[in-house]
Coordinates of C-alpha atoms in Angstrom, one line a residue:
M20 CA 88.5 84.9 105.6
S21 CA 86.6 85.1 108.9
D22 CA 87.4 87.5 111.7
R23 CA 87.0 85.3 114.7
Y24 CA 87.7 88.1 117.2
A25 CA 84.9 90.2 115.7
S26 CA 82.5 87.2 115.8
F27 CA 83.4 86.6 119.5
A28 CA 83.1 90.3 120.4
N29 CA 79.6 90.4 119.0
S30 CA 78.5 87.3 120.9
G31 CA 76.7 87.5 124.3
P32 CA 79.7 86.5 126.5
G33 CA 82.1 88.3 124.1
R34 CA 80.4 91.6 124.5
A35 CA 80.6 91.5 128.3
L36 CA 84.3 90.5 128.3
V37 CA 85.3 93.1 125.7
K38 CA 83.6 95.8 127.6
R39 CA 85.1 94.7 130.9
L40 CA 88.7 94.6 129.5
G41 CA 88.4 97.7 127.4
L42 CA 89.2 95.8 124.2
P43 CA 88.3 96.9 120.6
A44 CA 84.5 96.3 120.0
P45 CA 83.9 95.8 116.3
P46 CA 80.3 96.8 115.5
V47 CA 78.1 95.0 113.0
L48 CA 78.2 97.3 110.0
R49 CA 75.1 98.3 108.1
R50 CA 75.8 97.0 104.6
Y51 CA 73.5 97.2 101.6
H52 CA 71.4 94.2 100.6
S53 CA 69.0 94.2 97.6
G54 CA 65.7 95.8 98.5
D55 CA 67.1 97.8 101.5
P56 CA 65.6 101.3 102.0
L57 CA 68.0 104.2 101.6
V58 CA 68.1 104.8 105.4
T59 CA 66.6 102.9 108.4
G60 CA 64.7 105.8 109.9
P61 CA 64.2 109.6 109.7
V62 CA 66.9 112.0 108.8
M63 CA 67.5 115.3 110.7
L64 CA 68.4 118.1 108.3
A65 CA 69.7 121.4 109.7
G66 CA 72.1 124.1 108.7
A67 CA 73.7 127.5 109.3
P68 CA 71.8 130.6 108.1
G69 CA 72.3 131.4 104.4
G70 CA 73.2 127.9 103.3
R71 CA 72.8 126.9 99.7
L72 CA 72.0 123.2 100.0
D73 CA 69.0 122.8 102.3
G74 CA 66.5 123.0 99.4
P75 CA 68.2 120.5 97.0
V76 CA 69.0 118.0 99.7
R77 CA 65.5 118.3 101.2
K78 CA 64.1 117.6 97.7
M79 CA 66.3 114.6 97.1
L80 CA 65.4 113.1 100.5
T81 CA 61.7 113.6 99.8
I82 CA 61.9 112.0 96.4
A83 CA 63.7 109.1 98.0
G84 CA 60.9 108.6 100.5
V85 CA 62.9 109.6 103.5
A86 CA 61.1 111.1 106.6
L87 CA 62.5 114.4 107.8
D88 CA 60.6 114.4 111.1
G89 CA 59.9 111.8 113.7
G90 CA 62.8 111.2 116.0
P91 CA 63.8 111.0 118.8
R92 CA 66.1 108.5 117.1
W93 CA 67.7 109.5 113.8
S94 CA 69.3 107.4 111.1
A95 CA 71.4 110.3 109.8
L96 CA 72.3 113.9 110.8
V97 CA 72.9 116.2 107.9
F98 CA 74.1 119.7 108.4
D99 CA 74.4 122.3 105.6
G100 CA 77.5 124.4 106.5
T101 CA 77.7 126.4 103.3
G102 CA 76.3 129.5 105.1
I103 CA 79.3 129.6 107.5
V104 CA 81.4 132.6 106.5
D105 CA 83.8 133.0 109.4
S106 CA 85.1 131.1 112.5
A107 CA 82.5 132.6 114.8
G108 CA 79.9 130.9 112.5
L109 CA 81.2 127.5 113.5
H110 CA 79.3 127.6 116.8
P111 CA 76.0 126.2 115.4
L112 CA 77.9 123.0 114.5
Y113 CA 78.7 122.5 118.1
E114 CA 75.1 123.2 119.1
F115 CA 73.7 120.8 116.6
F116 CA 76.0 117.8 117.2
H117 CA 76.2 118.4 121.0
A118 CA 72.5 118.2 121.2
N119 CA 71.9 115.3 118.8
A120 CA 75.0 113.0 119.1
R121 CA 73.3 110.5 121.4
S122 CA 70.2 110.4 119.2
L123 CA 72.0 108.8 116.2
T124 CA 71.1 105.1 115.8
S125 CA 73.7 102.4 115.4
G126 CA 75.1 102.4 111.9
G127 CA 73.9 106.0 111.5
R128 CA 75.4 108.5 109.1
V129 CA 76.7 112.1 109.6
I130 CA 77.1 114.3 106.6
V131 CA 78.4 117.9 106.7
L132 CA 78.0 119.9 103.5
G133 CA 80.4 122.8 102.8
T134 CA 81.9 125.1 100.2
P135 CA 85.4 124.2 98.8
P136 CA 87.8 126.6 100.4
A137 CA 89.2 127.6 97.0
A138 CA 85.8 128.8 96.0
C139 CA 85.1 130.9 99.0
A140 CA 84.6 134.7 98.8
S141 CA 87.1 135.6 101.5
P142 CA 90.0 134.2 103.5
R143 CA 87.8 134.1 106.6
E144 CA 85.2 132.0 104.9
A145 CA 87.8 129.7 103.4
T146 CA 89.3 129.3 106.9
A147 CA 86.0 128.3 108.4
Q148 CA 85.2 125.9 105.6
R149 CA 88.5 124.2 106.0
A150 CA 87.8 123.8 109.7
L151 CA 84.9 121.4 108.8
E152 CA 87.4 118.7 108.0
G153 CA 88.6 118.5 111.6
L154 CA 85.0 118.3 112.8
T155 CA 83.9 115.4 110.5
R156 CA 87.1 113.4 111.0
S157 CA 86.8 113.7 114.8
I158 CA 83.1 112.8 114.8
G159 CA 84.0 109.7 112.8
K160 CA 86.3 108.6 115.6
E161 CA 84.0 109.6 118.5
F162 CA 80.6 108.4 117.7
G163 CA 81.3 104.6 117.2
R164 CA 78.6 101.9 116.8
G165 CA 79.3 101.6 113.1
M166 CA 78.5 105.2 112.4
T167 CA 80.2 107.1 109.5
A168 CA 81.0 110.8 109.1
Q169 CA 81.8 112.6 105.9
L170 CA 82.4 116.1 104.6
V171 CA 81.0 116.9 101.1
Y172 CA 82.3 120.1 99.5
V173 CA 79.8 121.3 96.9
A174 CA 81.1 124.0 94.5
P175 CA 78.8 127.0 93.8
G176 CA 76.6 126.0 90.9
A177 CA 76.8 122.3 91.7
E178 CA 73.9 122.3 94.1
E179 CA 71.7 120.1 91.9
F180 CA 74.3 117.5 91.4
T181 CA 74.5 116.0 94.9
D182 CA 72.0 113.2 94.7
S183 CA 74.3 110.3 93.7
T184 CA 76.8 111.2 96.4
M185 CA 74.2 111.8 99.1
R186 CA 72.5 108.5 98.3
F187 CA 75.8 106.6 98.5
L188 CA 76.8 108.2 101.8
L189 CA 73.4 107.7 103.5
S190 CA 73.0 104.1 102.4
G191 CA 74.6 100.8 103.6
R192 CA 76.8 100.9 100.5
S193 CA 79.2 103.2 102.3
A194 CA 79.6 101.0 105.4
Y195 CA 83.4 101.1 105.5
V196 CA 83.9 104.6 104.2
S197 CA 84.3 107.2 106.9
G198 CA 86.2 110.4 107.6
Q199 CA 86.3 111.3 103.9
V200 CA 86.3 114.6 102.2
I201 CA 84.5 114.5 98.8
R202 CA 84.4 117.3 96.3
I203 CA 81.5 117.8 93.9
G204 CA 82.2 120.3 91.1
Q205 CA 79.9 122.1 88.6
V206 CA 79.0 120.3 85.4
S207 CA 76.8 121.4 82.6
S208 CA 74.3 118.6 83.2
S209 CA 73.9 115.3 84.9
P210 CA 71.8 112.5 83.4
L211 CA 68.7 111.3 85.2
T212 CA 69.6 108.1 87.1
D213 CA 67.5 105.0 87.5
W214 CA 68.5 104.3 91.0
D215 CA 67.5 100.6 90.7
H216 CA 69.4 100.1 87.4
P217 CA 72.0 102.9 87.4
L218 CA 74.4 101.3 84.9
E219 CA 71.8 100.1 82.4
G220 CA 73.3 100.1 78.9
K221 CA 76.9 100.7 80.1
V222 CA 79.9 98.6 79.2
A223 CA 82.4 98.3 82.0
L224 CA 85.9 96.9 82.0
V225 CA 87.4 95.6 85.2
T226 CA 91.1 94.5 85.2
G227 CA 92.5 92.1 87.8
A228 CA 89.0 90.6 88.1
A229 CA 89.6 86.9 88.6
Q230 CA 89.3 87.0 92.4
G231 CA 89.1 89.2 95.5
I232 CA 88.4 92.9 95.1
G233 CA 88.3 92.7 91.3
A234 CA 85.7 89.9 91.3
A235 CA 83.6 91.9 93.8
I236 CA 83.7 95.0 91.6
A237 CA 82.6 92.9 88.6
R238 CA 79.6 91.5 90.6
V239 CA 78.4 94.9 91.9
L240 CA 78.7 96.6 88.5
A241 CA 76.7 93.7 86.9
R242 CA 74.2 93.9 89.7
D243 CA 73.7 97.6 88.7
C244 CA 73.0 96.3 85.2
A245 CA 76.3 97.1 83.4
R246 CA 77.7 94.7 80.8
V247 CA 81.0 93.7 82.4
V248 CA 84.2 92.7 80.7
V249 CA 86.5 91.0 83.2
L250 CA 90.2 90.9 82.4
D251 CA 93.1 89.1 84.0
V252 CA 96.3 87.3 83.1
P253 CA 96.1 84.0 81.2
A254 CA 97.3 82.1 84.3
A255 CA 94.1 83.1 86.1
G256 CA 91.9 82.1 83.1
E257 CA 89.9 79.4 84.9
A258 CA 88.9 81.7 87.9
L259 CA 88.3 84.5 85.4
A260 CA 85.9 82.4 83.4
R261 CA 83.9 81.5 86.6
V262 CA 83.5 85.2 87.4
A263 CA 82.3 85.9 83.9
N264 CA 79.9 83.1 83.9
E265 CA 78.5 84.1 87.3
I266 CA 77.7 87.6 86.2
G267 CA 76.8 87.0 82.5
G268 CA 79.9 88.9 81.4
T269 CA 82.8 88.5 79.0
A270 CA 86.2 87.2 80.0
L271 CA 89.4 88.5 78.4
Q272 CA 92.7 86.9 79.2
L273 CA 95.5 89.5 78.6
D274 CA 98.8 90.4 80.2
L275 CA 98.7 94.2 80.6
T276 CA 102.5 94.4 80.5
R277 CA 102.6 93.2 76.9
P278 CA 103.6 96.0 74.5
D279 CA 100.6 95.3 72.4
A280 CA 98.1 95.0 75.3
P281 CA 96.6 98.5 74.9
S282 CA 95.8 98.1 71.2
T283 CA 94.6 94.5 71.7
L284 CA 92.3 95.6 74.5
A285 CA 90.9 98.5 72.5
A286 CA 90.3 96.3 69.5
Q287 CA 88.6 93.6 71.6
L288 CA 86.2 96.1 73.2
L289 CA 85.2 97.7 69.9
S290 CA 84.7 94.4 68.1
R291 CA 82.8 92.7 70.8
H292 CA 80.9 95.5 72.5
G293 CA 81.2 98.5 70.2
K294 CA 82.2 100.8 73.0
V295 CA 83.4 101.1 76.6
D296 CA 81.9 103.5 79.2
I297 CA 83.6 102.6 82.4
V298 CA 87.2 101.6 83.0
V299 CA 88.2 100.2 86.4
H300 CA 92.0 99.8 86.9
N301 CA 92.1 97.2 89.6
A302 CA 95.0 94.9 88.4
G303 CA 97.9 95.1 90.8
I304 CA 100.7 93.0 92.3
T305 CA 103.0 93.1 95.4
R306 CA 106.7 92.2 95.6
D307 CA 107.4 93.2 99.2
K308 CA 110.9 93.8 100.5
T309 CA 112.6 96.7 102.2
I310 CA 114.3 98.9 99.6
A311 CA 117.8 97.8 100.7
K312 CA 116.9 94.1 99.9
M313 CA 114.6 94.7 96.9
S314 CA 115.8 93.7 93.4
A315 CA 115.5 96.0 90.4
E316 CA 113.2 93.4 88.9
Q317 CA 110.8 93.5 91.9
W318 CA 110.7 97.3 91.8
D319 CA 110.1 97.4 88.0
A320 CA 107.4 94.8 88.0
V321 CA 105.3 96.5 90.6
I322 CA 105.6 100.0 89.0
D323 CA 104.8 98.5 85.5
V324 CA 101.7 96.6 86.5
N325 CA 100.3 99.0 89.1
L326 CA 101.0 102.3 87.5
S327 CA 102.6 102.3 84.0
S328 CA 100.0 99.9 82.6
Q329 CA 97.2 102.2 83.7
E330 CA 98.8 105.1 81.8
R331 CA 99.2 103.0 78.6
I332 CA 95.7 101.6 78.8
N333 CA 94.3 105.1 79.3
D334 CA 96.1 106.3 76.3
A335 CA 94.3 103.6 74.2
L336 CA 90.9 103.8 75.8
I337 CA 90.3 107.5 76.5
P338 CA 89.6 108.2 72.8
L339 CA 86.9 105.5 73.0
L340 CA 85.1 106.9 76.1
P341 CA 81.9 108.9 75.4
E342 CA 80.7 111.9 77.3
G343 CA 79.8 110.5 80.7
G344 CA 82.7 108.1 80.6
R345 CA 84.2 107.0 83.9
I346 CA 87.8 106.0 84.8
I347 CA 88.3 104.6 88.4
S348 CA 91.7 103.5 89.6
V349 CA 92.4 101.4 92.7
S350 CA 95.1 103.0 94.8
S351 CA 95.8 102.1 98.4
T352 CA 96.3 103.8 101.8
S353 CA 99.9 102.6 101.4
G354 CA 100.1 105.2 98.7
I355 CA 99.0 107.9 101.1
A356 CA 100.8 106.9 104.3
G357 CA 103.6 104.7 103.0
N358 CA 104.3 101.2 104.4
R359 CA 107.4 99.5 105.6
G360 CA 108.6 96.9 103.2
Q361 CA 106.5 98.3 100.4
T362 CA 108.4 101.1 98.8
N363 CA 107.7 99.9 95.3
Y364 CA 104.0 99.3 96.0
A365 CA 103.5 102.6 97.9
T366 CA 105.3 104.4 95.1
S367 CA 103.0 102.9 92.5
K368 CA 99.8 103.6 94.5
A369 CA 100.9 107.2 95.2
G370 CA 101.5 107.5 91.5
V371 CA 97.9 106.3 90.8
I372 CA 96.7 109.2 92.9
G373 CA 98.9 111.6 91.0
L374 CA 97.5 110.2 87.7
V375 CA 93.9 110.8 88.8
Q376 CA 94.6 114.3 90.1
S377 CA 96.6 115.4 87.0
M378 CA 94.2 113.9 84.5
A379 CA 90.9 115.1 86.0
P380 CA 91.1 118.7 84.5
I381 CA 92.3 117.3 81.2
L382 CA 89.3 114.9 80.9
A383 CA 86.7 117.3 82.3
P384 CA 86.0 119.2 78.9
Q385 CA 85.0 115.9 77.3
G386 CA 82.7 115.0 80.2
V387 CA 84.8 112.1 81.5
T388 CA 85.5 111.7 85.2
I389 CA 88.5 110.0 86.8
N390 CA 88.7 109.1 90.5
A391 CA 90.5 106.7 92.8
V392 CA 89.6 104.5 95.7
A393 CA 92.2 103.8 98.3
P394 CA 91.5 100.6 100.2
G395 CA 92.9 100.0 103.7
F396 CA 92.8 96.6 105.3
I397 CA 90.4 94.5 103.2
E398 CA 89.8 90.8 104.0
T399 CA 91.2 89.0 101.0
R400 CA 93.5 86.0 100.3
M401 CA 96.5 88.4 100.3
T402 CA 95.7 89.8 103.8
A403 CA 95.0 86.2 105.0
R404 CA 98.7 85.4 104.3
M405 CA 99.9 88.2 106.6
P406 CA 101.5 87.3 109.9
L407 CA 98.9 87.1 112.7
A408 CA 100.1 90.2 114.7
A409 CA 100.3 92.4 111.6
R410 CA 96.9 91.2 110.4
E411 CA 95.2 92.0 113.8
V412 CA 96.8 95.4 113.9
G413 CA 95.5 96.1 110.4
R414 CA 92.1 95.1 111.4
R415 CA 91.8 97.0 114.6
M416 CA 93.6 100.3 113.9
N417 CA 90.6 102.0 112.4
S418 CA 87.3 103.5 113.7
M419 CA 85.4 100.3 112.8
S420 CA 87.9 98.0 114.7
Q421 CA 87.7 95.5 111.8
G422 CA 88.8 94.9 108.3
G423 CA 86.7 95.8 105.3
L424 CA 85.2 93.4 102.7
P425 CA 85.8 93.4 98.9
V426 CA 82.2 94.5 98.4
D427 CA 83.0 97.8 100.3
V428 CA 85.5 98.7 97.6
A429 CA 83.1 97.6 94.9
E430 CA 80.2 99.7 96.2
T431 CA 82.4 102.8 96.3
I432 CA 83.5 102.2 92.7
A433 CA 79.9 101.7 91.6
W434 CA 79.0 105.1 93.1
L435 CA 81.8 106.8 91.2
A436 CA 80.7 105.0 88.0
A437 CA 77.1 106.1 88.2
P438 CA 75.7 108.6 85.7
G439 CA 74.7 110.9 88.6
S440 CA 78.3 111.2 89.8
A441 CA 79.2 113.5 86.9
G442 CA 80.3 116.3 89.3
V443 CA 82.7 114.0 91.2
T444 CA 86.1 113.9 89.6
G445 CA 89.7 114.1 90.8
N446 CA 88.7 112.6 94.2
V447 CA 90.6 110.0 96.2
V448 CA 88.2 108.1 98.5
R449 CA 89.7 105.9 101.2
V450 CA 87.8 102.7 101.9
C451 CA 89.5 102.0 105.2
G452 CA 87.1 102.3 108.1
Q453 CA 88.8 105.6 108.9
M454 CA 92.4 104.5 109.7
W455 CA 93.7 105.9 112.9
L456 CA 97.2 106.7 111.7
G457 CA 99.0 108.0 108.6
A458 CA 96.0 108.5 106.4

């Protein structure tokens, strides 16, 4: 679905009119294309005295071939805030961003690195570290021009496990991810990653993969060299087969609400592939009504497909996951902020967040991570059916002034699925262009 307003706003006459009238000005986002460099120019790396992450980040950027000098225009501003131990120590953040805000290129990246407040040595340090969230979320709304801003909390001892997350956030893969707080925990080890073929040798299952976001996830995981099993209901069999053929994957027609679906799925994966490494829970439905008008059947169907089926599938597949296994669930910003007319959907998607957060510590001892992505307004067939006014509000009420694309969700999932993301678990990452309200 095309965004005609965004196309007009980025035309010559459109830019002038949008500026004159003070209308939303959707920037052209820097998305990843095969062969793109990690960043488009030099990166400025700075930090507060006593920080833990300057060395590891500098090493990663050097290995990636990123210039750390040059200027005066910078493709990214990275600040190591782990040395901040009290509120007075926040002043260097002001100095750094005040001096360099105008030097960031269009589509640039801001990353602030901090210590999780729960891991801080004192209440004053925890207070200062929590303050970083307000800084990064505000910068994301101030800088504009397709820029993104993130806060990455790195636990003590996890300093060497930041590469995968830093590469994702600096690259065009994170074009529609902004204002996020990502937590990296300590792990015993993280496998070396082939950044050109990060999922080589992995078997990935993607549910709800016949079209839209699910098909995009399958394509990106296949691009990253995973062997992909795409699953959807029998009614979507023809579209599912097209996706499987396109990516050289395997199609599996299965209704996940069937009582025998978990055992059938586990048996199919073992018999045809011998294992499963990555499970992406994308299957979902909507049955929108206000709760006063909603039938019990509409409530039960959405909860069963969107939430309960994930629990049942996990019960069957977790025993098959090896160390380094990945579970990624698709939630929604509706599950964070709620949405009128979607009590069933919002309940199910909030439950997905609860599933991820409750299972993360249980799965950690076996080296399996579980995370969620929460898309906002994404340009799909479903959003194309929305009333015009609601669709335009959904597109414009974020820092990017536009809807996201299915590939934006897929790129985020591919980052979470990568071997180098072993320290990232229990996270909920919004792919929403940094919504203005509610989330």
